[in-house]
Amino acid sequence: MTASIGPRRPIDPSPTDKLEIDVNTHAPIFIPCDGTWQLREIGPLKTQTYPASVPGCVHTDLLAAGVIPDPWFGDNEKDIHWVYHKDWSYQREIEVRQSLLARQSVELVCDGLDTLATVFVNDVEVGRADNMHRTWRFEVKAQLRAGVNTLRVDFTSPIPLMKQLDAQRRLPCWNLYHDDFAGKSYVRKMACAFGWDWGLMAPTAGIWRSIKLVGRDAKLNDVRISQRHAEDKVSLDLAVAITGQATKARFELSLGGKPVAQGDAKVAASDTDDGDAKLSLDIPSPQLWWPNGMGAQPLYDLQVTLLDDAGQTLDATTRRVGLRTLELSQQPDEFGQSFRFRVNGRDVFCKGVNWIPCDVFPSRISDQTYRHLLDSAADSGMNMIRVWGGGIYEDERFYDLCDERGLMIWQDFMFACATYPTFDPAFMANVEAEAIDNIRRIRHRACLALWCGNNELEQGLVAETWTNSAMSWEDYKKLFDELLPALVTEHDGVTPYWPCSPHTPDGEGRNRRNFNDPTIGDAHAWSVWFGGQPFEAQRDWNYRFMSEFGFQSFPEPRSVEAFTKPEDRSLTSWVMDYHQRCGPGNQTIYKYLLEWFQPPKDLESSLWLTQLTQALCIEFAADHARRLQGRMDGLLYWQLNDLWPGATWSSIDVYGRWKALQYFAKRFFAPVRVSLLESNEHGTATAFVSNHRPDAAKVVLHWRLTDTGGTTLEEGDEPVTIASQSCVKVRALDCQRFRQRGGSAKLPGDVRKNPHPPIAGDRELFVWAWATDAASGEELSRTLATFAKPKHLLLRTPQIEHKLTRRDDGAWDIELSTDVPAPWTRLALADGDATFSDNFLHLCPNLPATVTMRTSDNIKSQPNVTIQPLVSLWS
Ligand code: BMA
């Protein structure tokens, strides 16, 4: 099961060795040091080694070696806690040639060390690290020799240090799931690894991002790109900071491989080693970058090359640039002050989600996982992702995909739900370096929309003075009002900074006690999930920008099977409770489930109904927000993804399976969306159409009132034109007389709480509305309203017919028809996973619906499709 260190040999020969043909050349030399290392626990008599992968971490290495069990499964998490108490050593050999040592400088560049690390080259200490979020560079030329060298990185458990510091001074925090983790915010480590209300406790250690040796004679330290936009012209102002002797910097800009502009800049002499080279490039016929749904995402490639007198390359780097302006418009208006993103001068309603690390061991996140999650977001009409402050500054792969898919990034700095030792100058110096590293790393990204200081500190973790539950405003300000905004201004200079989410500014200073002021700033509204308010209460929101709110659900049966044994498969089993980290979680889910649906008949039905309950909750808020556009200009629900399996607020589970909410999101974030606002008081259902296309939408709004047997009581349609980024109230449908057909007796209840309860006739009435494109007739959006809750509807068991047609691309079209209304009907592939263009959809007699199904293995034979109407979940 374990392996010992093998024979000495050069490992992973560098692909850049080719550059060493002539030892007199000045080209940079990169020796990647990723690959196979050896892992060993540090301590007396600890000689056993395990093969280790770099990038990686102790847990994934021990998992691969069979030493620890999979913490996602059952209650295995308890069996891995010993790991974080230990100290661990990573070691490998690497061959270097004389040509590397001939360079002026040889750095060991570590893109990520997690966390308390001491780095050795040939057993000589070359440096220490204490921040997982930074890039660490150590000058190692003096310690290297031609031939085989040993690299070693020792990681000390952070627990003793946290305990010691916490004993000296307690740092209040939320989400403390284990006594071991008191003092966690003394250490600059992914906070949610210590446990969160949706995740396991698995703080790890390791070389979690790439590591390499880099030999150079001169270095491009920094590339700064500023855009100037004028009518029909964009210019890039380019500046590089240089170390070493260089003559000029060459800038070459291309689009899709075709040269666009280029130029050389002389390196100016300087008193220090740093010389600057600056140049402006004009871009003829610039193609602008737009958020998803507003236009295309052209990305220009900038190649920067540092040259010496003889024209030889000394160093080189690349950046991808999208041409756009992006502002956060905060203007006084009739409601207070706006909070509205504007791209290329156009208002954009932000639709999206909060993002957490997609694995508790982020070093093993695959390209495929990033792509699937971000494609899912973009395919669901989203245009903004908030990288939440309890995780990590994301990987380049993540930002690349966001650039390509038009997903704007609300980027938190990594501070969340805790107080921090800002009174300690060493801590401040550490986070300053962290902020500079990350600002410089991603500031040029087209997707970057906002830097935000922290998550939720102003929501109760700050007070006049330090207390048992809060830090002082004085210490808070040092980091979030002074240091971070100053660094954003200095190193970015364009992207707006917002101190906290949520945050309420108030002109002169700020109205800090009312962090969710509806007239100004952003808000986190948890009044439903944590506050117990009904879903409909979300229709009273009048916030300017909703950056967090959410509702939990369970993953689907196949996902539950993946982390449980058959005997654990009941909702309140030990294992299922083990995977629910929000104290009142299951009770809250069930309270609402029973408000909306009849009791599920079995575990599987329970899982699906929790998903529908979640989806309904978020749909209420999203439709309301779109109707309020101009006052509310964004809605990001909590949360897109998971880092382990369990009951959480996610819309895509950790195995990548879409929950009902993700399908709902695709509908409620669609460019054109019809919504109905029913009023039991007035007996009306008011139809709205919202348009987020870049241009006006010409549609036909259709409506139909039916009974639960499918008989049409009334129907009509109306052409509507909706300007871009606006919502039109089309008409209030008068439903009163149809409601009373089935009886006007009210559902008894406390009339102070609900003065307009449903009446008996509501149990038989459906109001359908859909929009078609005026030109093509294509259906763009469909919705359904009822005056009674689904559990009270007199639903019939539908006979749903389907016809399958194989498409040229291997997918299947499923044409659906039903004899009676079948709301929230679920489609599934009986014997495997599939994705659907729509799901949990409303089927109405004589209203065609076609769904496209894709299976992973492109099944050729007729697939076995399961169709599950809502009623089958409870009867
Ligand atoms: C939000 C987040 C997280 C948390 C979530 C659910 O406010 O910032 O801290 O997981 O609530 O409680």
Short mmCIF file of N, CA and C in Angstrom, two decimals, residues 430-502:
data_model
loop_
_atom_site.label_atom_id
_atom_site.label_comp_id
_atom_site.label_asym_id
_atom_site.label_seq_id
_atom_site.Cartn_x
_atom_site.Cartn_y
_atom_site.Cartn_z
N ASN A 430 0.93 40.40 6.00
CA ASN A 430 0.64 39.15 5.29
C ASN A 430 -0.58 39.31 4.36
N VAL A 431 -1.65 39.91 4.88
CA VAL A 431 -2.83 40.05 4.01
C VAL A 431 -2.61 41.13 2.94
N GLU A 432 -1.73 42.06 3.22
CA GLU A 432 -1.41 43.05 2.18
C GLU A 432 -0.74 42.34 0.99
N ALA A 433 0.22 41.49 1.31
CA ALA A 433 0.91 40.76 0.23
C ALA A 433 -0.08 39.86 -0.51
N GLU A 434 -0.97 39.24 0.23
CA GLU A 434 -2.00 38.36 -0.37
C GLU A 434 -2.89 39.16 -1.34
N ALA A 435 -3.32 40.34 -0.88
CA ALA A 435 -4.20 41.15 -1.72
C ALA A 435 -3.46 41.60 -2.98
N ILE A 436 -2.20 42.02 -2.83
CA ILE A 436 -1.44 42.49 -4.00
C ILE A 436 -1.28 41.35 -5.01
N ASP A 437 -0.91 40.18 -4.51
CA ASP A 437 -0.75 39.02 -5.41
C ASP A 437 -2.01 38.79 -6.24
N ASN A 438 -3.13 38.80 -5.56
CA ASN A 438 -4.36 38.40 -6.24
C ASN A 438 -4.94 39.52 -7.10
N ILE A 439 -4.78 40.76 -6.64
CA ILE A 439 -5.25 41.87 -7.48
C ILE A 439 -4.46 41.86 -8.79
N ARG A 440 -3.14 41.73 -8.66
CA ARG A 440 -2.31 41.74 -9.88
C ARG A 440 -2.58 40.53 -10.76
N ARG A 441 -2.95 39.45 -10.13
CA ARG A 441 -3.18 38.23 -10.92
C ARG A 441 -4.43 38.34 -11.78
N ILE A 442 -5.49 38.98 -11.26
CA ILE A 442 -6.74 38.90 -12.04
C ILE A 442 -7.30 40.25 -12.49
N ARG A 443 -6.60 41.34 -12.19
CA ARG A 443 -7.17 42.66 -12.49
C ARG A 443 -7.44 42.90 -13.97
N HIS A 444 -6.73 42.22 -14.86
CA HIS A 444 -6.91 42.49 -16.29
C HIS A 444 -8.10 41.74 -16.87
N ARG A 445 -8.74 40.91 -16.05
CA ARG A 445 -9.80 40.03 -16.56
C ARG A 445 -11.05 40.83 -16.95
N ALA A 446 -11.57 40.51 -18.11
CA ALA A 446 -12.81 41.17 -18.54
C ALA A 446 -13.94 40.85 -17.58
N CYS A 447 -13.89 39.66 -17.00
CA CYS A 447 -15.00 39.22 -16.14
C CYS A 447 -15.02 39.93 -14.79
N LEU A 448 -13.92 40.54 -14.39
CA LEU A 448 -13.85 41.08 -13.03
C LEU A 448 -14.72 42.34 -12.89
N ALA A 449 -15.72 42.26 -12.01
CA ALA A 449 -16.67 43.37 -11.89
C ALA A 449 -16.53 44.12 -10.58
N LEU A 450 -16.12 43.45 -9.52
CA LEU A 450 -16.12 44.09 -8.20
C LEU A 450 -15.15 43.39 -7.27
N TRP A 451 -14.43 44.18 -6.49
CA TRP A 451 -13.67 43.66 -5.35
C TRP A 451 -14.48 43.94 -4.10
N CYS A 452 -14.66 42.93 -3.29
CA CYS A 452 -15.46 43.13 -2.07
C CYS A 452 -14.63 42.69 -0.86
N GLY A 453 -14.62 43.52 0.18
CA GLY A 453 -13.73 43.29 1.32
C GLY A 453 -13.96 41.99 2.05
N ASN A 454 -15.21 41.69 2.34
CA ASN A 454 -15.46 40.49 3.14
C ASN A 454 -16.91 40.07 3.06
N ASN A 455 -17.18 38.89 3.61
CA ASN A 455 -18.54 38.38 3.69
C ASN A 455 -19.09 38.55 5.11
N GLU A 456 -20.08 39.40 5.23
CA GLU A 456 -20.98 39.47 6.40
C GLU A 456 -20.37 39.95 7.70
N LEU A 457 -19.18 40.52 7.69
CA LEU A 457 -18.67 41.01 8.98
C LEU A 457 -19.53 42.14 9.54
N GLU A 458 -20.02 42.99 8.63
CA GLU A 458 -20.81 44.14 9.11
C GLU A 458 -22.19 43.70 9.60
N GLN A 459 -22.47 42.44 9.38
CA GLN A 459 -23.79 41.91 9.75
C GLN A 459 -23.78 41.36 11.18
N GLY A 460 -22.97 41.93 12.06
CA GLY A 460 -23.03 41.49 13.46
C GLY A 460 -21.69 41.09 14.05
N LEU A 461 -20.63 41.19 13.27
CA LEU A 461 -19.33 40.80 13.83
C LEU A 461 -18.47 42.02 14.16
N VAL A 462 -19.07 43.20 14.09
CA VAL A 462 -18.32 44.42 14.42
C VAL A 462 -19.15 45.26 15.38
N ALA A 463 -18.47 45.83 16.40
CA ALA A 463 -19.15 46.66 17.39
C ALA A 463 -18.24 47.83 17.76
N GLU A 464 -18.71 48.69 18.64
CA GLU A 464 -17.90 49.86 19.01
C GLU A 464 -16.53 49.43 19.53
N THR A 465 -16.55 48.37 20.38
CA THR A 465 -15.27 47.86 20.90
C THR A 465 -15.28 46.34 20.72
N TRP A 466 -14.13 45.72 20.94
CA TRP A 466 -14.08 44.25 20.88
C TRP A 466 -14.97 43.68 21.97
N THR A 467 -15.77 42.67 21.64
CA THR A 467 -16.63 42.00 22.62
C THR A 467 -16.45 40.50 22.42
N ASN A 468 -17.29 39.72 23.12
CA ASN A 468 -17.23 38.26 22.94
C ASN A 468 -17.71 37.83 21.58
N SER A 469 -18.41 38.72 20.89
CA SER A 469 -18.96 38.29 19.61
C SER A 469 -18.56 39.20 18.45
N ALA A 470 -17.76 40.20 18.71
CA ALA A 470 -17.47 41.15 17.63
C ALA A 470 -16.09 41.78 17.77
N MET A 471 -15.59 42.33 16.66
CA MET A 471 -14.36 43.12 16.69
C MET A 471 -14.74 44.61 16.70
N SER A 472 -13.78 45.47 16.94
CA SER A 472 -14.11 46.90 17.01
C SER A 472 -14.12 47.49 15.60
N TRP A 473 -14.94 48.52 15.43
CA TRP A 473 -14.96 49.22 14.14
C TRP A 473 -13.58 49.78 13.82
N GLU A 474 -12.88 50.21 14.86
CA GLU A 474 -11.57 50.80 14.64
C GLU A 474 -10.64 49.78 13.97
N ASP A 475 -10.64 48.55 14.51
CA ASP A 475 -9.78 47.53 13.91
C ASP A 475 -10.32 47.04 12.57
N TYR A 476 -11.64 47.00 12.48
CA TYR A 476 -12.27 46.59 11.22
C TYR A 476 -11.84 47.53 10.08
N LYS A 477 -11.92 48.83 10.39
CA LYS A 477 -11.63 49.84 9.35
C LYS A 477 -10.22 49.72 8.79
N LYS A 478 -9.28 49.36 9.67
CA LYS A 478 -7.88 49.30 9.22
C LYS A 478 -7.73 48.42 7.98
N LEU A 479 -8.46 47.33 7.97
CA LEU A 479 -8.33 46.41 6.83
C LEU A 479 -9.33 46.73 5.72
N PHE A 480 -10.61 46.88 6.09
CA PHE A 480 -11.64 46.91 5.06
C PHE A 480 -11.98 48.31 4.53
N ASP A 481 -11.66 49.34 5.32
CA ASP A 481 -11.92 50.70 4.85
C ASP A 481 -10.65 51.41 4.41
N GLU A 482 -9.51 50.87 4.85
CA GLU A 482 -8.27 51.57 4.54
C GLU A 482 -7.33 50.74 3.66
N LEU A 483 -6.83 49.63 4.21
CA LEU A 483 -5.81 48.90 3.46
C LEU A 483 -6.33 48.34 2.13
N LEU A 484 -7.40 47.56 2.18
CA LEU A 484 -7.85 46.90 0.93
C LEU A 484 -8.28 47.90 -0.15
N PRO A 485 -9.10 48.92 0.19
CA PRO A 485 -9.44 49.86 -0.90
C PRO A 485 -8.21 50.58 -1.44
N ALA A 486 -7.24 50.87 -0.57
CA ALA A 486 -6.03 51.55 -1.06
C ALA A 486 -5.28 50.63 -2.02
N LEU A 487 -5.23 49.34 -1.70
CA LEU A 487 -4.50 48.41 -2.58
C LEU A 487 -5.24 48.22 -3.90
N VAL A 488 -6.56 48.20 -3.84
CA VAL A 488 -7.33 48.08 -5.09
C VAL A 488 -7.08 49.31 -5.96
N THR A 489 -7.09 50.47 -5.35
CA THR A 489 -6.84 51.69 -6.12
C THR A 489 -5.44 51.67 -6.72
N GLU A 490 -4.46 51.27 -5.91
CA GLU A 490 -3.08 51.32 -6.38
C GLU A 490 -2.81 50.26 -7.46
N HIS A 491 -3.28 49.05 -7.24
CA HIS A 491 -2.86 47.96 -8.13
C HIS A 491 -3.89 47.61 -9.20
N ASP A 492 -5.10 48.13 -9.04
CA ASP A 492 -6.11 47.87 -10.07
C ASP A 492 -6.50 49.21 -10.67
N GLY A 493 -7.09 50.06 -9.85
CA GLY A 493 -7.34 51.42 -10.29
C GLY A 493 -8.62 51.60 -11.10
N VAL A 494 -9.26 50.52 -11.49
CA VAL A 494 -10.46 50.63 -12.31
C VAL A 494 -11.65 49.92 -11.66
N THR A 495 -11.43 48.72 -11.20
CA THR A 495 -12.53 47.92 -10.66
C THR A 495 -13.02 48.53 -9.35
N PRO A 496 -14.35 48.64 -9.20
CA PRO A 496 -14.85 49.22 -7.96
C PRO A 496 -14.59 48.33 -6.74
N TYR A 497 -14.53 48.96 -5.58
CA TYR A 497 -14.33 48.24 -4.31
C TYR A 497 -15.55 48.47 -3.43
N TRP A 498 -15.97 47.41 -2.76
CA TRP A 498 -17.13 47.45 -1.86
C TRP A 498 -16.67 46.77 -0.57
N PRO A 499 -16.84 47.42 0.60
CA PRO A 499 -16.15 46.89 1.79
C PRO A 499 -16.65 45.55 2.29
N CYS A 500 -17.92 45.28 2.12
CA CYS A 500 -18.47 44.08 2.76
C CYS A 500 -19.74 43.71 2.01
N SER A 501 -20.08 42.45 2.05
CA SER A 501 -21.39 42.05 1.52
C SER A 501 -22.12 41.36 2.66
N PRO A 502 -23.23 41.90 3.14
CA PRO A 502 -23.89 43.13 2.69
C PRO A 502 -23.29 44.36 3.35
#
